[in-house]
Coordinates of C-alpha atoms and ligand atoms in Angstrom, one line a residue:
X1 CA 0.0 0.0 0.0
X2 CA 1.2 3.6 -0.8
X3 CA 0.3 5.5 2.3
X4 CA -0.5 9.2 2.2
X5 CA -1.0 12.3 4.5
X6 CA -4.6 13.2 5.1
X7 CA -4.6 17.1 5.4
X8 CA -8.3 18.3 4.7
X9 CA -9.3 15.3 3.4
X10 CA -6.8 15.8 0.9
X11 CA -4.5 12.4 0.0
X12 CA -0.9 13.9 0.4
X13 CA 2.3 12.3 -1.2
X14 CA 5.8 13.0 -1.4
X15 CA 8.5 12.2 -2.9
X16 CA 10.7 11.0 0.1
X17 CA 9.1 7.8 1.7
X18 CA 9.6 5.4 4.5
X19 CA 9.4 2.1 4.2
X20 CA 7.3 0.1 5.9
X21 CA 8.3 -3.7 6.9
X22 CA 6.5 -6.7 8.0
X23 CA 8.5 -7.4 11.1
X24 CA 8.1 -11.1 10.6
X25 CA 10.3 -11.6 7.3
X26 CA 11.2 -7.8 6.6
X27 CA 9.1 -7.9 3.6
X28 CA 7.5 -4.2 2.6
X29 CA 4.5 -3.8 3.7
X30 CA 4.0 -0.2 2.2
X31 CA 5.5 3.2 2.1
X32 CA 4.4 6.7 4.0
X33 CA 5.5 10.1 3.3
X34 CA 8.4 11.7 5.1
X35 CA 6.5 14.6 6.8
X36 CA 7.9 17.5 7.7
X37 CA 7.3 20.4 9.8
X38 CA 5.1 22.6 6.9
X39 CA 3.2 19.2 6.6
X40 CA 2.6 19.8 10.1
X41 CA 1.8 23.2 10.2
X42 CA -0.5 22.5 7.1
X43 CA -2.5 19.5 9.2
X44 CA -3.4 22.4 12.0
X45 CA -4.2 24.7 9.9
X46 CA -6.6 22.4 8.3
X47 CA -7.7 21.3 11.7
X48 CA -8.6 24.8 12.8
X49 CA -11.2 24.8 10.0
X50 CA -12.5 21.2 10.9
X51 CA -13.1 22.4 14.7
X52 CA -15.2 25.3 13.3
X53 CA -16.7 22.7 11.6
X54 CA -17.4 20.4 14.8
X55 CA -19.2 23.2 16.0
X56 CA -21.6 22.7 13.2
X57 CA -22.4 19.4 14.5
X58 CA -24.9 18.5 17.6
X59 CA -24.3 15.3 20.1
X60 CA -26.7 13.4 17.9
X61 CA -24.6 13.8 14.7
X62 CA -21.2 13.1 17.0
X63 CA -23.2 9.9 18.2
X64 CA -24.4 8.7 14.6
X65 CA -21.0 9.3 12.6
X66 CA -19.1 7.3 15.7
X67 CA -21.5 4.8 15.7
X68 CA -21.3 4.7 11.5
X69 CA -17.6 4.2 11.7
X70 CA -17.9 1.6 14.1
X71 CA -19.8 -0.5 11.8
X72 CA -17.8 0.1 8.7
X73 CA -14.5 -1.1 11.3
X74 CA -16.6 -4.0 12.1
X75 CA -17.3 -4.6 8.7
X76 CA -14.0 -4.5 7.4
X77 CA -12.6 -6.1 10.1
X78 CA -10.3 -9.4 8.4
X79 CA -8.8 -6.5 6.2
X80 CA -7.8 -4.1 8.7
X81 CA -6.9 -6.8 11.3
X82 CA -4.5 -8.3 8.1
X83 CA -3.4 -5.0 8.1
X84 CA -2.4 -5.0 11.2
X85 CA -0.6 -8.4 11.4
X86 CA 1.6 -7.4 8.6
X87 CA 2.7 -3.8 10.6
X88 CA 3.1 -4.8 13.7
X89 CA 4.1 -8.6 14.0
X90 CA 1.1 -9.7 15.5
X91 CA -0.4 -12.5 15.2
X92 CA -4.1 -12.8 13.0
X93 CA -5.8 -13.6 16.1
X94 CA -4.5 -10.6 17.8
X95 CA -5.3 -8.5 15.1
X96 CA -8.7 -9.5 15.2
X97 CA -9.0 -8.7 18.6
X98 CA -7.4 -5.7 18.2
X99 CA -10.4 -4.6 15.9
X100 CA -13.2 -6.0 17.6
X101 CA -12.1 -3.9 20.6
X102 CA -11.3 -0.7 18.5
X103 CA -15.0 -1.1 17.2
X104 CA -16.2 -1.0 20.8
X105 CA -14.0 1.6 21.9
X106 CA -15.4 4.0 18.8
X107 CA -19.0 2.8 20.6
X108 CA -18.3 3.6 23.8
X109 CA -17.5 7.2 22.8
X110 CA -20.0 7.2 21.1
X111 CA -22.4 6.5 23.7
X112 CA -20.8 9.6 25.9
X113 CA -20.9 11.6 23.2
X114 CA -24.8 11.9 24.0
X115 CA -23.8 12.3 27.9
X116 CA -21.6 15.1 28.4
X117 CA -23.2 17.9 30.5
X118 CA -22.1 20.1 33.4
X119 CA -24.6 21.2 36.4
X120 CA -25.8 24.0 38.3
X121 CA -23.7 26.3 40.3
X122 CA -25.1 27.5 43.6
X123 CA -24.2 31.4 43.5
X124 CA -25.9 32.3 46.2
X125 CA -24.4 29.6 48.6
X126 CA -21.4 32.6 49.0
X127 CA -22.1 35.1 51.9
X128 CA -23.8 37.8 50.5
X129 CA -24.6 37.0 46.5
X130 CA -28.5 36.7 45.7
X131 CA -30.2 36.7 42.2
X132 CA -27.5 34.8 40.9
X133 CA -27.8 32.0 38.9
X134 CA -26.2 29.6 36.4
X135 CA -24.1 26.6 35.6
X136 CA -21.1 25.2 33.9
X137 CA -20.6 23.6 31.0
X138 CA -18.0 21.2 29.0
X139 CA -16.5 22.6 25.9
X140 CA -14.3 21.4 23.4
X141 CA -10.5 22.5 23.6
X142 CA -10.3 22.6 20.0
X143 CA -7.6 21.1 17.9
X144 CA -6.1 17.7 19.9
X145 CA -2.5 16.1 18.6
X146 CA -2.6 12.5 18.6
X147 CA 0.4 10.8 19.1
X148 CA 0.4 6.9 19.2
X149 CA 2.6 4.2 19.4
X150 CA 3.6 1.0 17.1
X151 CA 2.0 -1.4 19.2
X152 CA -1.8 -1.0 19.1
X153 CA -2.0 1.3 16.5
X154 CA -6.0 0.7 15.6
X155 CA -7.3 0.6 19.4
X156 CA -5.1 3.6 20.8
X157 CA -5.7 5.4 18.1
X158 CA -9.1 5.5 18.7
X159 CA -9.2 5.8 22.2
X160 CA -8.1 9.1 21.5
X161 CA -9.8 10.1 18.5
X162 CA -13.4 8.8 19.6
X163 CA -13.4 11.0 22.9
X164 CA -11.9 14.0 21.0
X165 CA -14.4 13.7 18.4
X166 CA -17.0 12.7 20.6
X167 CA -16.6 16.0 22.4
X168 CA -16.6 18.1 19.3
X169 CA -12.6 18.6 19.0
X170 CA -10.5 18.2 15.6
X171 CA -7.4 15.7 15.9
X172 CA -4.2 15.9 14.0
X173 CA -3.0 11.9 14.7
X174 CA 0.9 11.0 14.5
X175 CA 0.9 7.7 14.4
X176 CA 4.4 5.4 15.3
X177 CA 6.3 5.4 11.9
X178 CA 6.6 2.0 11.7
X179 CA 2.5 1.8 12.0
X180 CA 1.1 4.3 10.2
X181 CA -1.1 2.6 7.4
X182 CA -3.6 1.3 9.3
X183 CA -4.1 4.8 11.2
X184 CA -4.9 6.3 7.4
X185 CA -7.7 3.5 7.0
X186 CA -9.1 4.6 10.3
X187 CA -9.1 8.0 9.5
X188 CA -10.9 7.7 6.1
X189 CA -13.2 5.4 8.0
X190 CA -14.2 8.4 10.1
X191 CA -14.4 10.8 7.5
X192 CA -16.8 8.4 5.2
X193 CA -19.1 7.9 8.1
X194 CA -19.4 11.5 8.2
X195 CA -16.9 13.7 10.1
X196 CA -16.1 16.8 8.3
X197 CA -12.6 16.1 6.4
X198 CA -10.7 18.9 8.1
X199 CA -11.7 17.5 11.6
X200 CA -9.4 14.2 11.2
X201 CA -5.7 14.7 9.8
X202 CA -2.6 12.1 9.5
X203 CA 0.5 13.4 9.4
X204 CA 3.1 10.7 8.7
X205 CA 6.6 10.6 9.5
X206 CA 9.7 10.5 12.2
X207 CA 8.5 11.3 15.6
X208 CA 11.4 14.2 16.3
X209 CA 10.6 16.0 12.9
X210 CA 7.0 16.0 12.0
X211 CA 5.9 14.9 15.5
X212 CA 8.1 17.4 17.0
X213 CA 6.6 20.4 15.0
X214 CA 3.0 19.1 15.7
X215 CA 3.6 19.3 19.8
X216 CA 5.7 22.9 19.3
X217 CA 2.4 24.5 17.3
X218 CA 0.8 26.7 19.6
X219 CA -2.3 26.4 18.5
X220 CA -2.8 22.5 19.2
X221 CA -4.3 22.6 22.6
X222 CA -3.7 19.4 23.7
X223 CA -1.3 16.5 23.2
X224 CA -2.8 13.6 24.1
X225 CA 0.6 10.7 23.7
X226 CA 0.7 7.2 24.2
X227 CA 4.6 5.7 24.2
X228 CA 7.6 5.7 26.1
X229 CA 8.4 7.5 29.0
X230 CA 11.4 8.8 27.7
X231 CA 9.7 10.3 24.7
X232 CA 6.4 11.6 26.7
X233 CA 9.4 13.7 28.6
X234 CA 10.9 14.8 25.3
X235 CA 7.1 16.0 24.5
X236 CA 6.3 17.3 27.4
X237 CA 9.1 20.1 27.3
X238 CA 8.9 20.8 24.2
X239 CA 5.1 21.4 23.7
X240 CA 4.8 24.3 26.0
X241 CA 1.5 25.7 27.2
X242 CA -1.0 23.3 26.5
X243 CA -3.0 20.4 28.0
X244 CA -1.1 16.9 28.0
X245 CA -2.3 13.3 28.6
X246 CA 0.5 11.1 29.0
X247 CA 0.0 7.0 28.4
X248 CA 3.6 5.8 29.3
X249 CA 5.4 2.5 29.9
X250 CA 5.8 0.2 32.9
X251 CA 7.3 -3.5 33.9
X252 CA 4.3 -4.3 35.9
X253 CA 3.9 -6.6 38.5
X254 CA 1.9 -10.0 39.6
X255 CA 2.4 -11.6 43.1
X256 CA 1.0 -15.5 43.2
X257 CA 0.4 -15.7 46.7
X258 CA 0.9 -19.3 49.1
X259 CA -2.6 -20.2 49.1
X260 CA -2.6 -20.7 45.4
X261 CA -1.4 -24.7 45.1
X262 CA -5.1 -25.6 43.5
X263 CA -5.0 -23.6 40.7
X264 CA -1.7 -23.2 39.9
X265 CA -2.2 -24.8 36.5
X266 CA -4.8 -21.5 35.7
X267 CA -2.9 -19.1 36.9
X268 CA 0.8 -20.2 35.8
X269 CA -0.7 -20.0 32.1
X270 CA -2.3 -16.9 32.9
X271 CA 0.5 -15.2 34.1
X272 CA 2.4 -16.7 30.9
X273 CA 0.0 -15.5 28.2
X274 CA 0.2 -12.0 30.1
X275 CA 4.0 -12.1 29.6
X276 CA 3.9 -13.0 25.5
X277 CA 0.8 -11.6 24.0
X278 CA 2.0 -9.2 21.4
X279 CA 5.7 -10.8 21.7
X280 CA 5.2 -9.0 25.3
X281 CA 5.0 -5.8 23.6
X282 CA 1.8 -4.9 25.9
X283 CA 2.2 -1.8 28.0
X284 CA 0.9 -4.1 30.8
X285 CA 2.6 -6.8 29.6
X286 CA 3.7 -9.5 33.1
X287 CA 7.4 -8.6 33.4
X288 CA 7.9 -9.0 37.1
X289 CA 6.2 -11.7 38.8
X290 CA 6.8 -12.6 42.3
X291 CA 6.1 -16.4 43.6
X292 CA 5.2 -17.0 47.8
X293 CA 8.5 -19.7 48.0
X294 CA 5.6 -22.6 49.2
X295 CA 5.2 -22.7 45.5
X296 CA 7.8 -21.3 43.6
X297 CA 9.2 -24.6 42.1
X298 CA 5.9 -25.7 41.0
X299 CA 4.8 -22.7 39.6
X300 CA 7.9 -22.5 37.9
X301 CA 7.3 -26.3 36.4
X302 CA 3.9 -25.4 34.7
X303 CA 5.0 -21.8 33.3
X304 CA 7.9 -23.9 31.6
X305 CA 5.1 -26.7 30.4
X306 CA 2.8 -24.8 29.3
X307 CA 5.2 -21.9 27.6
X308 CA 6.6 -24.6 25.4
X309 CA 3.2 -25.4 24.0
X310 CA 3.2 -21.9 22.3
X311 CA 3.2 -22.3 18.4
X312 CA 5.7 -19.3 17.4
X313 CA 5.9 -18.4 13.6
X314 CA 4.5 -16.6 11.0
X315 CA 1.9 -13.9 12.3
X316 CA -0.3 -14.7 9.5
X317 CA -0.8 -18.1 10.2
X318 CA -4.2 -18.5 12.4
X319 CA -2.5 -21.4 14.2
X320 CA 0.5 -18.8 15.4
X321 CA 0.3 -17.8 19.3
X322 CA 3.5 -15.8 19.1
X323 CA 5.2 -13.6 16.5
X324 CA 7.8 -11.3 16.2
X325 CA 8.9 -8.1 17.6
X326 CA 8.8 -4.8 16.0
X327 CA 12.3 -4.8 14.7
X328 CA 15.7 -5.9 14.7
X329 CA 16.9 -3.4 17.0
X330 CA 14.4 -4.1 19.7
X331 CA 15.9 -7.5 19.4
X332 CA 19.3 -7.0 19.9
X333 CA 18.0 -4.6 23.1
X334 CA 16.1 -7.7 24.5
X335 CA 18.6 -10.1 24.2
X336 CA 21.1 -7.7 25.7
X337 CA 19.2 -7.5 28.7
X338 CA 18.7 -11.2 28.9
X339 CA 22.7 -11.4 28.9
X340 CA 23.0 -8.8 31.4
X341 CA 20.5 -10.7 33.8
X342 CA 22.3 -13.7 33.3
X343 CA 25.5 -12.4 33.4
X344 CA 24.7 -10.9 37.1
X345 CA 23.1 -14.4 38.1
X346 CA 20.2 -14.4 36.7
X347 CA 18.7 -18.6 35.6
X348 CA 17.1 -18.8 32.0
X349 CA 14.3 -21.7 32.4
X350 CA 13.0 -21.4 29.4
X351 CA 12.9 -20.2 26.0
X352 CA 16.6 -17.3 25.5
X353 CA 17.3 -18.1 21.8
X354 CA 16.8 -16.2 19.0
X355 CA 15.0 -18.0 16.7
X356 CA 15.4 -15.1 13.7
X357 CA 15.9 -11.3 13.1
X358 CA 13.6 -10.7 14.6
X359 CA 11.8 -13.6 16.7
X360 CA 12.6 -14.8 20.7
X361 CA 11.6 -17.3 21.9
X362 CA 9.7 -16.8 25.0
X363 CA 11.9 -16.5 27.9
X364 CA 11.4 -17.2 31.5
X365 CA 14.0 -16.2 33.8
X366 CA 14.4 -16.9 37.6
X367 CA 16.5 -15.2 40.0
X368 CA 16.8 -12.2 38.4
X369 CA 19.3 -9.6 40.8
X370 CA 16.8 -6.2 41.7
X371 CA 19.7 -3.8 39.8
X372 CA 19.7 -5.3 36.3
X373 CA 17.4 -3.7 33.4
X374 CA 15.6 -6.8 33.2
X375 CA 14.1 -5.8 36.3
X376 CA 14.7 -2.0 36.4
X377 CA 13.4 -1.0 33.0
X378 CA 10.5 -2.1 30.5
X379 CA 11.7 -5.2 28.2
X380 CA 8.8 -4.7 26.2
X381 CA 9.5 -8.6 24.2
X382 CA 8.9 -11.6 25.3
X383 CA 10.1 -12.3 28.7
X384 CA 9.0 -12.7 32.6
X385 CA 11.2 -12.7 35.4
X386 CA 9.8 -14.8 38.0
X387 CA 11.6 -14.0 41.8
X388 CA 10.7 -15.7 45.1
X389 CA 9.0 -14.1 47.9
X390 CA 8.1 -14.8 51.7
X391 CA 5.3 -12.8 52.4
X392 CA 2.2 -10.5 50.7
X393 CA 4.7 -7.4 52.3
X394 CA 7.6 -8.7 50.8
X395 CA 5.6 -8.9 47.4
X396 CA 4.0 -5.2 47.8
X397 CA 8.0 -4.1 48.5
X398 CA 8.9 -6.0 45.3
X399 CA 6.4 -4.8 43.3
X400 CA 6.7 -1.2 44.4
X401 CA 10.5 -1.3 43.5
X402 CA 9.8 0.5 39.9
X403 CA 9.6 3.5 38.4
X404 CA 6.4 2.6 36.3
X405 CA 3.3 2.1 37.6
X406 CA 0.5 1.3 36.0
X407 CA -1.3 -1.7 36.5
X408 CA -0.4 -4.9 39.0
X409 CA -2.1 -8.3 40.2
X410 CA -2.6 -10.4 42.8
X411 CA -3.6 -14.0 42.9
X412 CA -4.8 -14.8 46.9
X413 CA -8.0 -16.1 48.2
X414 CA -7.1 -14.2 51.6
X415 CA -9.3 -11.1 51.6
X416 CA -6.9 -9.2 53.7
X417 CA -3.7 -9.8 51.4
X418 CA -6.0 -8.6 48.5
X419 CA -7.1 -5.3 50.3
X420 CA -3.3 -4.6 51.6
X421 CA -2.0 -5.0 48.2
X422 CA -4.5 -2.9 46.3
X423 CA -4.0 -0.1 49.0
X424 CA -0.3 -0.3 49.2
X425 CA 0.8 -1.2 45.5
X426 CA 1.2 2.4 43.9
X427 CA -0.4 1.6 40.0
X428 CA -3.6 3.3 38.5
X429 CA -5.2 -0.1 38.4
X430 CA -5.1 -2.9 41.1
X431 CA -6.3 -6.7 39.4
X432 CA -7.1 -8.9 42.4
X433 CA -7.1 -12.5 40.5
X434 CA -6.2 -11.6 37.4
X435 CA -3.2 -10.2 35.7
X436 CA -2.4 -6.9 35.5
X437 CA -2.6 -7.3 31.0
X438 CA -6.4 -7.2 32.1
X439 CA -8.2 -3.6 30.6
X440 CA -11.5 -3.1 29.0
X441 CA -11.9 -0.2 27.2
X442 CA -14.8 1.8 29.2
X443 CA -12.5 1.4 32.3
X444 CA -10.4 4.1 33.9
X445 CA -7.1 3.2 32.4
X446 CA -3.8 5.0 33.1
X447 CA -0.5 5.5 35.0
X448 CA 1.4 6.8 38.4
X449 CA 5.0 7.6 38.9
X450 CA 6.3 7.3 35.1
X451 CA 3.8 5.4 33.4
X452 CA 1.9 8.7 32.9
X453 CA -0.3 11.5 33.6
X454 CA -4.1 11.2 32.8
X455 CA -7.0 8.2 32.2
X456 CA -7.9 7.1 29.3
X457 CA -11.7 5.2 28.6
X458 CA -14.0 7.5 26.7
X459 CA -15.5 9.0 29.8
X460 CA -12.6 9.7 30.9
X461 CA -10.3 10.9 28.2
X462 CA -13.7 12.9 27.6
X463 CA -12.9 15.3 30.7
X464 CA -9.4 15.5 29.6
X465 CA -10.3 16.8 25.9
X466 CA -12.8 19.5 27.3
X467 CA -12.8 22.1 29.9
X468 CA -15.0 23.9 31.9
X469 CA -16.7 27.0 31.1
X470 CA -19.1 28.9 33.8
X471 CA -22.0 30.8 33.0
X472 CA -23.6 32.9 35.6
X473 CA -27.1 34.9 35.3
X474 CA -28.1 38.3 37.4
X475 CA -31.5 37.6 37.0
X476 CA -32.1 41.0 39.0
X477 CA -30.6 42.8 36.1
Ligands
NAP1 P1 7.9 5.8 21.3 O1 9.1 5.4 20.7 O2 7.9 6.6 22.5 O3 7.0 6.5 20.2 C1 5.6 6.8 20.4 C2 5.2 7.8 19.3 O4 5.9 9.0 19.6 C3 5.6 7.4 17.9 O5 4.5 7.9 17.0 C4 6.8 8.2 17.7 O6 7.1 8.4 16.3 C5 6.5 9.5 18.4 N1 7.7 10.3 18.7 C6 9.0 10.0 18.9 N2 9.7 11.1 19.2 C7 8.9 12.1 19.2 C8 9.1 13.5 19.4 N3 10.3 14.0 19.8 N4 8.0 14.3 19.3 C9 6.8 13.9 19.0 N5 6.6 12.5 18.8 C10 7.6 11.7 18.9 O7 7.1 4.5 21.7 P2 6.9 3.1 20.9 O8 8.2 2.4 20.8 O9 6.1 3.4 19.6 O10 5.8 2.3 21.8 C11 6.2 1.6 22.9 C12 6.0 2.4 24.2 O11 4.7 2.8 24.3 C13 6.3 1.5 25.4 O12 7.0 2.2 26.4 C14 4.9 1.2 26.0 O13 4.8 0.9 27.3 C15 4.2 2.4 25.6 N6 2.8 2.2 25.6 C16 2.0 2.7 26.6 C17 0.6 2.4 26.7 C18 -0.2 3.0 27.7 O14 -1.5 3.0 27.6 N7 0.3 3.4 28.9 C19 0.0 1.7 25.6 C20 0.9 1.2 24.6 C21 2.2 1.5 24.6 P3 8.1 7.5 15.5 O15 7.6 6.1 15.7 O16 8.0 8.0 14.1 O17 9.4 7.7 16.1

């Protein structure tokens, strides 16, 4: 596919391209302009006109046309998740879910497009005020940048543009370079169910040229990013006065507590399919998990068993669990880390090879030493590190020894390890049997410490994308 810029709903080309690759087999995929910082400048221009244009619109017609392109996702859904596969790595059967959940989230906002309202203010509850009355409202900011990463480029991308448009904003979306093709298909999705062209512009490109100029314009008014921490930094002082919403990494955290022995079988492959979904290229991906030592060696046994059931191979193939990473930098990076773990004393159990370019084999490593990146940073491939523990405390300590924090679990059937650990663990979101990959999309979903500023979930991101404006009455005028 030749991809294009979409500035006013015009197709935009250029002669300098990126390629795109299949991170499976390096195979082109596509190409995508090389935007620059006029392109972006152009997009917000056009974007100034398409939020006079939302203004045009009522909560109804925001309702309908999100509800429209929902159906034409849902319809086009083997396509798009194809699409997907052959951008990111993933495998069919991700892709597909991928979609199916990108169709609810465009619902969902959808839905709140119809519910956003503000409320009375009581004036005269102030000493001394009388004939006073009024309320506030929730307004659009006006135009939103949209700044998304490589790994759930359909589903990210709409949980921003589907609250932005849902509360009568225009978007300018920078989607991850290596990701950008399916972004355009969205995007023309949105615009043929009925959004006025200039309200939804793609600006393709590198991230610190076109990117950089879209978070520097003055007139965006809000960055909403989903990516690294390190970039969302970058961003942030760059951008200047604006609003931000920051979706950020982590290396979150599962504790399997003693009482566990039963269902160890459940859990172990839970915990496992948390670790390698996407490769383990999941923002709450299971990178740290902590094991009460009554059943360490056992839990260990059945992650090994059931980790070398995985079929790894071709993405495309419906039978694949497993497929590759984005590219072949991210796995050298990995495998460096593994080295380094193991290097400090670290105990590969399972998995450490690469089978390709591209594809690792799913790792589990035990022991891992508390000062090596395996454990300090975000691996974002596949690979858990599975470390003993004595006690619920020791595993709230464990878990708390980050700089992310976004999501974290706990398997127990003892009521007060559960409450301890969701009080004391510092994440946005807590999973009490269940691993901390778990999100739907309606839910509040975001970060503390690094992993970010802001929630996403249409609701929410809907109070992030509008603010308040107060209108009060002298009725004795
Ligand atoms: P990334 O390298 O930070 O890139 C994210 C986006 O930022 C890409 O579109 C990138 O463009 C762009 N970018 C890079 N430099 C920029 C700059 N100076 N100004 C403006 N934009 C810039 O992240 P990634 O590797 O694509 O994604 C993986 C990261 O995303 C992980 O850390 C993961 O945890 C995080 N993530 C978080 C969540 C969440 O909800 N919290 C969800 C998914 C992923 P280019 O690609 O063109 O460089």
């Amino acid at each position: 596919m030749k991809g294009y810029m979409l500035i006013g709903g015009e197709r935009i080309f250029k002669d300098k391209e990126i390629e795109i690759l299949f991170p499976y087999d390096n195979s082109v995929v596509g190409t995508i302009p090389d935007g620059d910082e006029e392109d972006a400048r152009r997009a917000v221009d056009a974007a100034i006109k398409g939020f006079e244009r939302m203004k045009e619109l009522t909560a109804y017609d925001r309702y309908s046309i999100l509800s429209k392109a929902a159906r034409i996702l849902s319809n086009r859904s083997y396509e798009i998740a194809e699409l997907l596969t052959k951008e990111v790595g993933k495998t069919i059967k991700e892709s597909m879910g991928e979609v199916g959940r990108a169709v609810n989230t465009l619902t969902l906002s959808a839905e709140e497009a119809k519910r956003i309202a503000g409320e009375e203010v009581n004036f005269d509850a102030a000493p001394g005020i009388r004939g006073k009355v009024g309320f506030y409202r929730r307004v659009p900011l006006g135009v939103i940048g949209c700044i998304t990463p490589f790994n759930f480029p359909l589903n990210l991308t709409c949980h921003k543009v589907g609250p932005a448009l849902a509360a009568g904003n225009s978007v300018v979306i920078k989607p991850s370079e290596n990701t950008s093709l399916v972004t355009i298909k969205l995007a023309e999705i949105l615009i043929e169910a009925g959004f006025p062209p200039e309200a939804v512009n793609v600006i393709t490109g590198y991230g610190e040229k076109v990117g950089d100029a879209l978070v520097r314009d003055e007139r965006v008014r809000m960055i909403t990013f989903t990516g690294s921490v390190e970039t969302g930094k970058i961003i942030m002082s760059r951008g200047g006065l604006k609003k931000y919403a920051m979706e950020l990494g982590s290396n979150a955290g599962v504790y399997v507590d003693k009482d566990q022995s039963v269902r160890l079988d459940f859990v172990s492959e839970k915990i496992c399919r948390g670790g390698f979904a996407l490769a383990g290229q999941v923002c709450i991906s299971v990178q740290r998990v902590f094991v009460h030592d009554y059943l360490f060696d056992d839990f260990i046994n059945r992650a090994v068993e059931f980790t070398k059931t995985l079929k790894i191979g071709n993405p495309l193939e419906e039978t694949t669990d497993m497929g590759s990473v984005i590219d072949v930098q991210a796995a050298d990076r990995i495998m460096e880390w593994i080295e380094e773990a193991v290097s400090a004393g670290a105990k590969i159990v399972c998995g450490g090879k690469r089978l390709s370019d591209t594809v690792i084999e799913p790792t589990i490593v035990i022991n891992v030493p508390e000062d090596v990146r395996l454990f300090t940073g975000e691996v974002f491939g596949p690979v858990i590190v599975v470390n003993r523990v004595k006690s619920v405390d020791e595993a709230i300590e464990k878990v708390n020894l980050s700089r992310y924090g976004l999501q974290a679990g706990i398997f127990t059937n003892d009521l007060r390890a559960a409450f301890k650990f969701s009080k004391e663990v510092e994440a946005g979101g807590i999973m009490v049997n269940e691993i901390p990959t778990f999100r739907v999309d309606q839910m509040p979903y975001g970060g503390v410490k690094e992993s970010g500023i802001g929630r996403e979930g249409p609701l929410f991101a809907i109070e992030e994308m509008t603010e308040i404006k107060t209108i009060c009455f002298d009725i004795n005028f």
